[in-house]
Coordinates of C-alpha atoms in Angstrom, one line a residue:
X1 CA 0.0 0.0 0.0
X2 CA 1.4 3.4 -1.0
X3 CA 1.5 6.5 1.2
X4 CA -1.1 8.2 -1.1
X5 CA -3.5 5.3 -0.7
X6 CA -3.2 5.4 3.1
X7 CA -3.8 9.1 3.1
X8 CA -6.9 8.6 0.9
X9 CA -8.1 6.0 3.3
X10 CA -7.7 8.4 6.3
X11 CA -9.6 11.1 4.4
X12 CA -12.4 8.6 3.6
X13 CA -12.6 7.5 7.2
X14 CA -12.8 11.1 8.4
X15 CA -15.7 11.8 6.0
X16 CA -17.5 8.6 6.6
X17 CA -17.9 8.7 10.4
X18 CA -16.3 5.4 11.0
X19 CA -14.4 5.2 14.3
X20 CA -11.9 2.6 13.5
X21 CA -10.6 0.6 10.5
X22 CA -8.3 -2.4 10.5
X23 CA -6.7 -3.7 7.3
X24 CA -4.4 -6.7 7.3
X25 CA -2.8 -8.3 4.3
X26 CA 0.3 -10.5 3.9
X27 CA 2.4 -7.4 3.3
X28 CA 0.9 -4.8 5.6
X29 CA -1.1 -4.4 8.8
X30 CA -2.8 -1.1 9.2
X31 CA -5.0 0.2 12.0
X32 CA -6.6 3.6 11.8
X33 CA -8.6 5.2 14.7
X34 CA -10.5 8.5 14.6
X35 CA -8.5 10.7 16.8
X36 CA -7.4 14.2 15.6
X37 CA -3.9 13.9 17.3
X38 CA -3.4 10.3 16.0
X39 CA -4.5 11.2 12.4
X40 CA -2.1 14.2 12.4
X41 CA 0.8 12.0 13.4
X42 CA 0.0 9.4 10.7
X43 CA -0.3 12.1 8.1
X44 CA 3.0 13.6 9.2
X45 CA 4.6 10.1 8.9
X46 CA 3.0 9.7 5.4
X47 CA 4.5 13.0 4.3
X48 CA 7.9 11.8 5.3
X49 CA 7.6 8.4 3.5
X50 CA 9.0 8.1 0.0
X51 CA 6.1 8.0 -2.4
X52 CA 7.5 4.8 -4.1
X53 CA 8.1 2.9 -0.9
X54 CA 7.8 -0.8 -1.3
X55 CA 5.0 -2.6 0.7
X56 CA 7.6 -4.0 3.1
X57 CA 8.7 -0.5 4.1
X58 CA 5.1 0.7 4.5
X59 CA 4.4 -1.9 7.2
X60 CA 6.5 -0.2 9.9
X61 CA 4.7 3.1 9.4
X62 CA 1.6 2.2 11.3
X63 CA 3.5 0.6 14.2
X64 CA 4.3 4.0 15.8
X65 CA 0.6 4.9 15.6
X66 CA -0.3 3.4 19.0
X67 CA 2.3 5.5 20.8
X68 CA 0.5 8.8 20.1
X69 CA -2.7 7.1 21.3
X70 CA -1.0 6.3 24.6
X71 CA 0.0 10.0 24.8
X72 CA -3.6 11.2 24.2
X73 CA -4.6 11.0 27.9
X74 CA -1.7 13.3 29.0
X75 CA -3.3 16.5 27.5
X76 CA -6.5 15.8 29.5
X77 CA -4.6 16.4 32.7
X78 CA -3.3 19.8 31.6
X79 CA -6.7 21.4 30.6
X80 CA -8.1 20.5 34.0
X81 CA -5.7 23.0 35.6
X82 CA -7.3 26.0 33.9
X83 CA -10.8 24.9 34.9
X84 CA -9.7 25.0 38.6
X85 CA -9.8 28.8 38.8
X86 CA -13.2 28.8 37.1
X87 CA -14.5 26.6 39.9
X88 CA -13.1 28.9 42.7
X89 CA -14.7 31.8 44.4
X90 CA -18.3 32.6 43.6
X91 CA -18.3 30.1 40.8
X92 CA -17.5 27.2 43.2
X93 CA -21.1 25.8 43.2
X94 CA -21.4 25.8 39.4
X95 CA -20.8 22.7 37.2
X96 CA -18.7 23.1 34.1
X97 CA -19.7 21.6 30.8
X98 CA -16.4 20.8 29.0
X99 CA -15.6 20.0 25.4
X100 CA -15.2 16.3 24.8
X101 CA -12.9 16.9 21.8
X102 CA -10.7 19.3 19.9
X103 CA -12.5 21.3 17.3
X104 CA -14.4 24.5 16.5
X105 CA -17.1 25.6 18.9
X106 CA -20.5 26.8 17.4
X107 CA -23.4 28.0 19.5
X108 CA -26.0 27.3 16.7
X109 CA -26.6 24.7 14.0
X110 CA -25.9 27.3 11.3
X111 CA -25.3 31.1 11.0
X112 CA -29.0 31.8 10.4
X113 CA -30.3 29.8 13.4
X114 CA -30.7 31.0 17.0
X115 CA -28.1 29.7 19.5
X116 CA -29.0 26.4 21.2
X117 CA -28.8 28.1 24.6
X118 CA -28.4 31.6 26.1
X119 CA -27.2 32.8 29.5
X120 CA -30.2 32.3 31.9
X121 CA -31.7 29.4 29.9
X122 CA -32.7 26.2 31.7
X123 CA -31.1 23.1 30.3
X124 CA -32.0 19.4 30.9
X125 CA -29.7 16.4 30.8
X126 CA -29.3 15.3 27.2
X127 CA -30.2 18.7 25.7
X128 CA -27.9 19.9 22.9
X129 CA -26.0 23.0 24.1
X130 CA -23.6 23.5 21.2
X131 CA -21.8 21.9 18.3
X132 CA -18.0 21.1 18.1
X133 CA -16.8 20.6 14.5
X134 CA -13.9 18.3 14.2
X135 CA -12.5 17.0 10.9
X136 CA -15.5 18.3 9.0
X137 CA -17.9 16.4 11.3
X138 CA -20.4 18.3 13.4
X139 CA -20.8 16.8 16.8
X140 CA -23.7 17.9 19.0
X141 CA -22.6 18.4 22.6
X142 CA -25.3 17.6 25.2
X143 CA -25.6 18.7 28.7
X144 CA -25.0 16.0 31.3
X145 CA -26.8 17.9 34.0
X146 CA -30.0 19.8 34.6
X147 CA -29.6 23.5 35.6
X148 CA -29.4 27.1 34.5
X149 CA -26.7 28.4 32.2
X150 CA -24.8 31.0 34.1
X151 CA -21.9 31.8 31.7
X152 CA -20.8 30.9 28.2
X153 CA -17.0 30.7 28.4
X154 CA -16.2 30.4 24.6
X155 CA -16.9 32.7 21.7
X156 CA -18.8 31.4 18.7
X157 CA -16.6 29.9 16.0
X158 CA -13.6 29.7 18.3
X159 CA -11.2 26.7 18.5
X160 CA -11.5 24.6 21.6
X161 CA -9.3 22.0 23.2
X162 CA -10.2 18.6 24.7
X163 CA -11.6 19.1 28.2
X164 CA -11.8 22.9 27.8
X165 CA -14.7 24.5 29.9
X166 CA -17.5 25.7 27.6
X167 CA -20.3 26.6 30.0
X168 CA -21.0 27.2 33.7
X169 CA -24.2 25.7 34.9
X170 CA -26.0 26.3 38.2
X171 CA -27.4 22.9 39.1
X172 CA -29.8 24.3 41.8

């Protein structure tokens, strides 16, 4: 399998919504999971591969892929530090709705639509509060708690990180 074919496969997976693909032949074993950090690492490796690489040389390329997946939990520990000041002081009794992924934050389904929620709105568990677009896929983010929106912490169409606080909710 050539680097271009692997890159086309990754693009197809990102557009299809599949979470994981495993391909195994006599010459190559390839495992691709949907993770922005992992896909960026694989694409970087593909760019560094010679385009006429024989299949035997293509097989080692996927082997480093699990290493970035093992590193993925490390960033989740870092974003929790910035949320600590948000929970201090007057905001200590509020619950934070955080981004479950890296992407672009949108308050409404499209530019012509009203925002899903405003400050002061009541939300129920399971109610859509925003959209995070990642790799051209629009993911509805739902509230896990019932309460009142106290503060919106991110501007519309802004990039967000994994575990970044998006909203403060008063659960009382």
